[in-house]
XYZ file of C-alpha atoms in Angstrom:
578
model
C 31.008 130.006 -18.292
C 30.532 127.177 -20.794
C 28.051 124.504 -19.792
C 28.331 121.006 -21.244
C 25.637 119.681 -23.551
C 24.737 117.026 -20.973
C 24.400 119.600 -18.207
C 22.260 121.824 -20.400
C 20.010 118.938 -21.433
C 19.498 117.927 -17.803
C 18.763 121.504 -16.811
C 16.205 122.012 -19.579
C 14.539 118.750 -18.567
C 14.205 120.112 -15.027
C 12.465 123.223 -16.390
C 10.131 121.096 -18.509
C 9.230 119.076 -15.428
C 8.170 122.289 -13.676
C 6.126 124.091 -16.366
C 5.564 121.539 -19.152
C 7.292 121.135 -22.496
C 5.055 123.637 -24.272
C 6.224 126.427 -21.989
C 9.989 125.985 -22.300
C 11.140 127.736 -25.483
C 14.650 127.192 -26.816
C 14.751 127.867 -30.561
C 16.038 131.103 -32.098
C 12.672 131.937 -33.645
C 10.580 130.928 -30.637
C 12.648 133.016 -28.222
C 13.284 136.030 -30.470
C 10.474 138.267 -29.180
C 11.630 137.712 -25.584
C 15.340 138.270 -26.248
C 14.930 141.639 -27.996
C 13.733 144.903 -26.473
C 11.280 147.036 -28.440
C 13.876 149.811 -28.771
C 17.142 148.537 -27.318
C 18.794 145.449 -25.932
C 19.239 141.937 -27.297
C 21.244 138.843 -26.534
C 21.151 135.059 -26.206
C 19.140 132.937 -23.790
C 19.414 129.214 -23.227
C 15.653 129.135 -22.635
C 12.524 131.198 -22.189
C 10.282 129.752 -19.479
C 6.601 130.692 -19.280
C 5.305 129.582 -15.859
C 1.567 129.295 -15.341
C 1.454 129.950 -11.596
C 3.306 131.679 -8.780
C 4.489 128.311 -7.522
C 5.954 127.487 -10.931
C 7.754 130.839 -10.934
C 9.198 130.067 -7.491
C 10.280 126.577 -8.553
C 11.807 127.905 -11.789
C 13.909 130.405 -9.856
C 15.092 127.651 -7.525
C 16.083 125.447 -10.476
C 17.971 128.253 -12.212
C 19.884 129.319 -9.103
C 20.798 125.718 -8.285
C 22.088 125.283 -11.849
C 24.083 128.547 -11.737
C 22.037 130.247 -14.441
C 21.163 133.918 -14.671
C 17.457 134.784 -14.408
C 15.896 137.738 -16.198
C 12.268 138.198 -15.169
C 10.242 139.732 -17.977
C 6.648 140.903 -17.993
C 5.359 142.673 -21.112
C 8.813 143.511 -22.550
C 7.674 147.043 -23.317
C 10.555 148.845 -21.597
C 12.119 151.589 -23.704
C 15.650 151.130 -22.336
C 16.040 147.373 -22.800
C 16.105 146.495 -19.109
C 14.177 143.216 -19.318
C 16.258 141.513 -22.009
C 19.864 140.321 -22.262
C 22.390 142.794 -23.649
C 25.280 141.330 -25.595
C 26.885 137.915 -25.338
C 29.626 138.335 -22.709
C 27.785 137.090 -19.615
C 29.646 134.576 -17.442
C 26.618 132.248 -17.163
C 23.799 131.167 -19.415
C 20.598 133.202 -19.229
C 17.037 132.047 -18.636
C 14.256 134.523 -19.333
C 11.204 133.943 -17.137
C 8.114 135.425 -18.769
C 5.309 136.296 -16.343
C 2.564 136.855 -18.926
C 0.611 133.717 -17.963
C 0.422 134.753 -14.295
C -1.825 137.748 -14.702
C -4.375 137.886 -11.901
C -5.914 141.040 -10.419
C -7.767 140.993 -7.073
C -9.698 143.884 -5.589
C -9.148 144.612 -1.893
C -11.180 146.810 0.438
C -14.056 147.237 -2.027
C -11.623 148.285 -4.742
C -9.803 150.970 -2.748
C -6.728 148.783 -3.100
C -5.727 146.092 -5.540
C -3.439 143.079 -5.565
C -1.655 142.488 -8.866
C 0.162 139.328 -9.875
C 3.332 139.724 -11.967
C 1.794 139.444 -15.442
C -1.172 141.777 -14.893
C -1.276 144.653 -17.393
C -2.487 148.197 -16.943
C -5.280 147.472 -19.428
C -6.430 144.489 -17.378
C -6.306 146.508 -14.169
C -8.249 149.375 -15.749
C -11.029 147.014 -16.823
C -11.344 145.499 -13.345
C -11.439 148.877 -11.628
C -14.009 150.294 -14.038
C -16.505 147.898 -12.457
C -16.212 149.715 -9.129
C -15.689 153.266 -10.399
C -11.983 153.378 -9.585
C -8.785 153.973 -11.556
C -5.190 152.691 -11.279
C -2.049 154.765 -10.867
C -1.539 154.873 -14.644
C -3.896 154.625 -17.588
C -3.353 154.665 -21.349
C -1.297 157.823 -21.040
C 1.592 155.486 -20.304
C 4.028 155.282 -23.182
C 4.031 151.496 -23.518
C 1.125 149.569 -24.949
C 0.427 146.492 -22.835
C 2.760 147.541 -20.020
C 2.563 145.481 -16.831
C 1.658 146.824 -13.406
C 4.544 145.099 -11.620
C 6.948 146.230 -14.324
C 6.006 149.808 -13.483
C 6.689 149.194 -9.791
C 10.025 147.508 -10.487
C 11.119 150.452 -12.611
C 9.663 153.319 -10.552
C 7.825 154.333 -13.721
C 6.465 157.838 -13.932
C 3.126 158.077 -15.675
C 1.103 160.928 -17.094
C -1.333 161.373 -14.214
C 0.008 164.359 -12.303
C -1.875 163.883 -9.038
C -0.737 160.270 -8.518
C 3.037 160.517 -8.718
C 5.390 157.725 -9.797
C 4.549 154.032 -9.418
C 5.464 152.993 -5.891
C 4.559 150.561 -3.132
C 6.128 149.285 0.058
C 3.832 146.259 0.196
C 4.954 143.417 -2.055
C 5.689 139.702 -2.214
C 9.010 138.770 -3.789
C 11.689 136.102 -3.989
C 15.344 137.011 -3.679
C 18.706 135.281 -3.721
C 20.743 135.868 -0.582
C 24.489 136.159 -0.215
C 24.613 132.437 0.624
C 22.964 131.605 -2.710
C 19.713 130.507 -1.061
C 16.337 131.620 -2.442
C 13.972 133.115 0.136
C 10.400 134.388 -0.053
C 9.636 137.799 1.469
C 5.979 138.524 2.248
C 5.450 142.218 2.912
C 1.946 142.310 1.419
C 0.315 142.753 4.799
C -1.837 139.676 4.124
C -1.761 136.625 6.390
C -1.174 133.668 4.055
C 0.737 131.129 6.131
C 4.362 130.467 6.877
C 5.915 128.228 4.203
C 6.419 129.479 0.610
C 4.244 126.870 -1.095
C 1.271 127.603 1.147
C 1.709 131.363 0.755
C 1.879 131.192 -3.029
C -1.021 128.773 -3.447
C -3.317 130.703 -1.092
C -2.464 134.039 -2.641
C -3.106 132.974 -6.210
C -6.355 131.249 -5.227
C -7.497 134.323 -3.292
C -7.829 132.083 -0.239
C -7.778 134.829 2.356
C -10.429 136.905 4.124
C -10.749 140.643 4.792
C -9.608 139.883 8.327
C -6.347 138.514 6.923
C -5.547 141.909 5.360
C -3.420 143.984 7.709
C -2.826 147.727 7.543
C 0.780 148.478 8.384
C 1.080 152.116 9.443
C 4.736 152.104 8.442
C 4.158 151.014 4.832
C 2.391 152.752 1.946
C 0.839 151.495 -1.301
C 1.371 154.713 -3.294
C 3.388 157.923 -3.162
C 0.913 160.048 -1.209
C 3.426 162.894 -0.768
C 3.877 163.668 -4.455
C 1.303 166.455 -4.756
C 3.092 168.580 -2.177
C 6.427 167.663 -3.707
C 5.529 168.782 -7.235
C 4.048 172.048 -5.960
C 7.468 173.138 -4.627
C 8.122 175.257 -7.716
C 11.182 177.011 -6.275
C 13.056 173.814 -5.362
C 16.304 173.321 -7.257
C 15.832 169.543 -7.603
C 13.540 167.544 -9.915
C 10.127 166.348 -8.764
C 10.730 162.716 -9.703
C 13.362 160.496 -11.268
C 14.179 156.792 -11.182
C 17.200 156.919 -8.888
C 15.563 159.111 -6.234
C 16.551 157.363 -2.958
C 13.206 158.382 -1.437
C 11.445 155.976 -3.796
C 13.808 152.999 -3.723
C 12.240 150.467 -1.384
C 12.607 146.700 -1.755
C 10.745 145.753 -4.964
C 10.039 149.388 -5.876
C 12.898 150.347 -8.151
C 14.380 146.831 -8.044
C 14.539 146.557 -11.870
C 14.485 142.765 -11.801
C 16.992 142.275 -8.978
C 14.265 140.347 -7.138
C 11.491 138.184 -8.588
C 8.395 140.292 -7.886
C 5.435 137.949 -7.341
C 2.688 140.341 -6.243
C 2.191 144.020 -5.450
C -0.438 145.699 -3.301
C -1.411 149.130 -4.596
C -3.782 151.975 -3.902
C -6.485 152.829 -6.441
C -8.098 156.202 -7.069
C -11.640 157.523 -7.361
C -12.713 158.094 -10.935
C -13.602 161.689 -11.721
C -17.020 161.827 -13.307
C -16.545 165.309 -14.756
C -13.514 166.405 -16.785
C -12.707 169.013 -19.418
C -9.707 169.323 -21.704
C -8.036 172.580 -22.736
C -5.631 173.006 -25.642
C -3.059 175.822 -25.419
C -0.645 177.026 -28.074
C 2.120 179.625 -27.943
C 5.253 180.792 -29.707
C 6.730 182.069 -26.446
C 7.732 179.267 -24.042
C 7.800 181.774 -21.183
C 3.993 181.857 -21.381
C 3.906 178.158 -20.541
C 6.424 178.705 -17.766
C 4.198 181.362 -16.209
C 1.137 179.143 -16.583
C 2.859 176.177 -14.931
C 4.143 178.177 -11.980
C 0.811 179.934 -11.449
C -1.253 176.756 -11.491
C 1.155 174.736 -9.323
C 1.531 177.622 -6.908
C -2.070 178.827 -6.543
C -4.671 176.395 -7.911
C -6.753 174.511 -5.392
C -6.953 171.547 -7.780
C -4.123 170.602 -10.098
C -4.685 169.189 -13.578
C -5.141 165.457 -13.923
C -2.770 165.625 -16.876
C -0.604 168.370 -18.402
C 1.098 167.187 -21.568
C 3.584 169.244 -23.582
C 4.010 168.773 -27.342
C 6.514 170.532 -29.591
C 5.425 171.172 -33.176
C 8.074 168.809 -34.592
C 6.849 165.987 -32.347
C 3.293 166.793 -33.448
C 4.312 166.400 -37.090
C 6.285 163.154 -36.735
C 3.557 161.536 -34.613
C 0.850 162.684 -37.029
C 2.509 160.657 -39.763
C 4.518 157.931 -38.043
C 2.275 157.310 -35.037
C -0.881 157.190 -37.097
C -1.269 153.403 -36.958
C -1.075 153.465 -33.142
C -3.664 156.236 -33.018
C -6.040 154.423 -35.379
C -5.564 151.048 -33.678
C -6.393 152.401 -30.224
C -9.230 154.519 -31.601
C -10.964 151.792 -33.611
C -9.810 148.454 -32.194
C -9.607 149.371 -28.520
C -6.817 148.564 -26.118
C -7.915 144.980 -25.446
C -6.966 143.823 -28.960
C -3.639 145.612 -29.151
C -1.497 142.885 -27.533
C -2.650 140.437 -30.252
C -1.870 142.993 -32.937
C 1.635 143.505 -31.604
C 2.177 139.761 -31.243
C 1.312 139.381 -34.940
C 3.676 142.229 -35.796
C 6.482 140.502 -33.918
C 5.716 137.176 -35.614
C 5.859 138.833 -39.023
C 9.220 140.434 -38.260
C 10.546 137.100 -37.041
C 9.397 135.373 -40.209
C 10.935 138.056 -42.430
C 14.223 137.842 -40.524
C 14.563 134.226 -41.729
C 14.011 135.130 -45.390
C 17.122 136.741 -46.820
C 15.472 138.992 -49.418
C 12.811 140.403 -47.038
C 13.536 143.436 -44.851
C 13.718 142.732 -41.124
C 11.380 145.675 -40.439
C 8.722 144.579 -42.937
C 5.866 145.091 -40.465
C 6.791 148.748 -39.905
C 6.986 149.413 -43.631
C 3.692 147.628 -44.243
C 1.847 149.467 -41.474
C 3.284 152.790 -42.593
C 2.161 152.206 -46.172
C -1.338 151.105 -45.152
C -1.997 153.961 -42.724
C -0.766 156.421 -45.335
C -3.905 155.584 -47.318
C -6.159 156.890 -44.542
C -7.260 160.558 -44.452
C -6.053 163.059 -41.865
C -7.140 161.799 -38.471
C -6.859 164.774 -36.103
C -9.489 167.477 -35.438
C -9.305 170.634 -37.529
C -8.551 172.908 -34.551
C -5.474 170.839 -33.644
C -4.119 171.301 -37.155
C -4.922 175.024 -36.972
C -2.958 175.388 -33.727
C -0.125 173.336 -35.207
C 0.182 175.887 -38.012
C 0.009 178.870 -35.667
C 2.111 177.765 -32.697
C 5.401 176.002 -31.988
C 4.621 174.924 -28.407
C 1.462 173.070 -27.340
C 0.043 172.100 -23.952
C -2.962 169.856 -23.328
C -4.600 170.158 -19.891
C -7.196 167.841 -18.398
C -9.041 169.342 -15.439
C -11.478 167.575 -13.130
C -14.293 168.743 -10.860
C -13.809 172.163 -9.330
C -10.561 172.635 -11.244
C -12.499 173.034 -14.494
C -13.938 176.428 -13.581
C -10.654 177.527 -12.040
C -8.778 176.729 -15.259
C -11.470 178.220 -17.464
C -11.292 181.564 -15.648
C -7.499 181.691 -15.566
C -7.000 180.777 -19.223
C -9.621 183.296 -20.320
C -7.703 186.000 -18.447
C -4.322 185.024 -19.935
C -5.318 184.349 -23.567
C -5.447 185.317 -26.330
C -2.111 187.075 -26.081
C 0.317 188.457 -28.622
C 1.965 185.037 -28.889
C -0.589 182.471 -27.700
C -4.174 181.276 -27.524
C -6.303 178.419 -26.176
C -9.577 176.641 -26.765
C -11.799 174.404 -24.678
C -11.949 170.999 -26.343
C -15.036 169.077 -27.260
C -15.057 165.506 -25.917
C -13.847 164.215 -29.283
C -11.084 166.825 -29.570
C -9.819 166.108 -26.072
C -9.695 162.340 -26.540
C -7.893 162.689 -29.841
C -5.418 165.257 -28.515
C -4.325 162.959 -25.682
C -4.272 159.935 -27.955
C -2.052 161.839 -30.390
C 0.299 162.611 -27.512
C 0.296 158.926 -26.554
C 1.237 157.905 -30.119
C 4.397 160.028 -29.979
C 6.287 157.471 -27.887
C 6.618 155.070 -30.821
C 6.747 157.557 -33.677
C 10.517 158.065 -33.640
C 11.076 154.305 -33.600
C 8.831 153.944 -36.648
C 10.655 156.774 -38.445
C 13.966 155.011 -37.814
C 12.581 151.727 -39.124
C 11.392 153.114 -42.456
C 14.230 155.603 -43.045
C 17.285 153.470 -42.386
C 19.032 155.042 -45.354
C 19.207 158.413 -43.564
C 19.042 157.498 -39.867
C 21.974 155.904 -38.042
C 19.987 155.299 -34.870
C 17.669 156.771 -32.277
C 18.893 158.421 -29.078
C 15.953 158.503 -26.672
C 16.281 160.379 -23.383
C 13.735 161.016 -20.652
C 14.879 163.745 -18.321
C 13.687 165.508 -15.177
C 14.525 169.194 -14.868
C 14.692 171.026 -11.520
C 11.304 172.269 -10.374
C 12.521 175.885 -10.427
C 13.945 175.704 -13.961
C 12.544 178.436 -16.235
C 14.700 177.849 -19.330
C 13.262 174.411 -20.105
C 13.527 174.655 -23.905
C 16.715 172.894 -24.976
C 19.299 174.776 -27.022
C 21.782 172.431 -28.696
C 25.178 173.533 -30.020
C 25.681 173.171 -33.796
C 28.169 170.345 -33.155
C 25.199 168.223 -32.073
C 22.255 169.812 -33.893
C 23.895 169.459 -37.302
C 24.140 165.669 -36.809
C 20.410 165.181 -36.245
C 17.650 164.460 -38.746
C 14.898 165.323 -36.274
C 14.560 166.043 -32.571
C 11.256 165.457 -30.832
C 10.265 167.033 -27.517
C 7.179 166.044 -25.517
C 6.443 165.219 -21.909
C 4.715 165.755 -18.575
C 5.066 169.497 -18.286
C 4.007 170.197 -14.696
C 6.347 167.470 -13.409
C 9.077 168.958 -15.645
C 9.683 165.494 -17.104
C 10.486 165.558 -20.819
C 10.929 162.847 -23.427
C 13.574 163.850 -25.961
C 14.009 161.654 -29.044
C 16.904 162.392 -31.406
C 17.089 160.771 -34.848
C 20.782 160.749 -35.681
C 22.010 161.230 -39.242
C 23.674 158.359 -41.030
C 27.432 158.683 -40.586
C 27.253 160.292 -37.135
C 28.022 158.367 -33.951
C 24.866 157.990 -31.767
C 26.871 156.965 -28.680
C 29.107 160.009 -28.974
C 26.051 162.239 -29.348
C 24.300 160.660 -26.374
C 27.312 161.182 -24.126
C 27.533 164.797 -25.265
C 23.845 165.175 -24.367
C 24.531 163.788 -20.900
C 27.184 166.443 -20.305
C 24.681 169.157 -21.241
C 22.052 167.668 -18.943
C 24.529 167.506 -16.067
C 25.244 171.208 -16.502
C 21.500 171.940 -16.354
C 21.058 170.028 -13.104
C 18.807 167.453 -14.756
C 18.297 163.890 -13.560
C 18.017 161.076 -16.078
C 16.410 158.765 -16.737
C 13.271 160.230 -15.247
C 10.788 157.383 -15.585
C 11.901 154.593 -17.933
C 14.743 153.425 -15.698
C 18.374 152.895 -16.570
C 17.946 149.653 -18.526
C 21.048 149.022 -20.596
C 21.342 152.634 -21.783
C 22.318 154.578 -18.676
C 24.915 153.965 -15.966
C 23.147 153.531 -12.629
C 23.994 156.185 -10.056
C 25.477 155.169 -6.689
C 22.184 155.066 -4.759
C 20.658 152.805 -7.388
C 23.695 150.498 -7.477
C 23.545 150.175 -3.679
C 19.872 149.280 -3.948
C 20.572 146.607 -6.574
C 23.460 145.066 -4.632
C 21.568 144.965 -1.354
C 18.731 143.070 -3.047
C 20.893 140.701 -5.118
C 24.368 140.231 -3.578
C 25.259 137.295 -5.865
C 24.181 139.163 -9.037
C 21.959 136.260 -10.067
C 19.037 138.306 -11.419
C 19.245 140.727 -14.339
C 23.021 141.352 -14.313
C 24.340 144.354 -16.207
C 21.262 146.498 -15.452
C 22.438 150.094 -15.279
C 25.710 149.074 -16.956
C 26.777 147.219 -13.811
C 28.719 143.960 -13.735
C 27.582 140.911 -15.703
C 29.571 138.587 -13.449
C 28.577 136.468 -10.488
C 29.097 138.293 -7.161
C 29.464 141.523 -9.155
C 32.863 140.673 -10.594
C 36.257 140.685 -8.939
C 35.469 143.713 -6.803
C 32.064 142.432 -5.807
C 33.036 139.742 -3.329
C 31.885 140.102 0.229
C 28.759 141.696 1.675
C 26.850 144.223 -0.449
C 26.836 147.890 0.380
C 23.939 148.968 2.607
C 21.010 150.608 0.856
């Protein structure tokens, strides 16, 4: 739909009146970082609006809906499947991106046993607040996205590396949605008494103007997935432990993927374990890891806090192309990383305007600089890299430490494997190396454009009873790849599989061939990064989206669904029940 210049000018003036001129961005350069995903997805936007309060977010949504504009709500823009940016230029309405970064409050409830997060709050921010009371959030730095937002994780049913806490999930949230009649309504399912009209609710919430007596426990609603531990222990079940489209974990804002405007989420927190020990295992026989996984899930009184798998090829690529991430986290700390990445984005935007400069100048510069640094991993990690193809890093807490120590000592060394108990420094660096893998393939693509056509990045969930978890690709696919990287959350049977496709091969064709293989294996995908613009949403997920957003006003095209108002020609009438 083409809007007139006069209509657009009037509309932009309305947005300026709500948030101020400084916070309505319209230029190509100013909006670039918001319109492009870090791996996938890009498209136009008539404006990027950066509200400074919940009330401004509410008013912005009202203005956009009244003016027949699409709204894409974006938090940190760290999604790996492009789900919080436009995708292409064939939308039937202009797009407004609403950035939540300025609305980033965190409030502790019940002496820190629960927390209330506003839409721009990051995992780093939440971690810092909970450290003061000896608690931890659902996810910590093991998450694959630096600077990821808490509410973004809820909206995408994100997975996370912490085995005992399951996927991000809550049934207690505050959100705005557009009904079938085109009216915007506010839904308060936080279990906090805040008043009756939207303006009062939003002002009181953001100001923290409520008492402990206003906080209500609803026996029918949960603030985390408390059933996951029993679920993941079912090692003979022929279905995966967790995946984004699991109907059991689609509830209002949880799994909504931007089909509502999530304004606050109430979440459980977790006691911080004071004692932990890391173990590093290597083997050339994947069946040894299979036996270990099944034994520990089936018999251990305490499961690992984390159990991270690393293939040797992923180890190598991350050691070289994830080195800057490793060093930045190690020496600068997580608090400074958002500024570093903002500078990186600014530099890329500047270079994009200068014809003779490469668009990926920041990646090339960082790669060159970090190449000057010496080897950064402990000697025993390099020794195991040389000896073994498959690696597993376990973090055990409390009583599980002795249990793991005894079991591993009885199983190793073997003819094909071995283990060692990490020092504190070795353990921290092993997990940080695993964390750096998420961006390593993207960096490789950026600096080797002459040999790489593109990156195909899959995150998959295998059935809990699957024993043949090592992928075997036919030559018709394998011969078209430069590298393939395997790493993931081993006990959950969730794997990240990054394929760097050779120049001249068709990445889309390869990805679709991969999907056919995964379907044959009984895998679910995506497992934890949501469908974004890469995957077609499965029926349960489409029903969830349409029940939340019957007019298709928020984040159209998510999961390769319709970009059109009312879901296109076949989308008229009431949405399917979720």
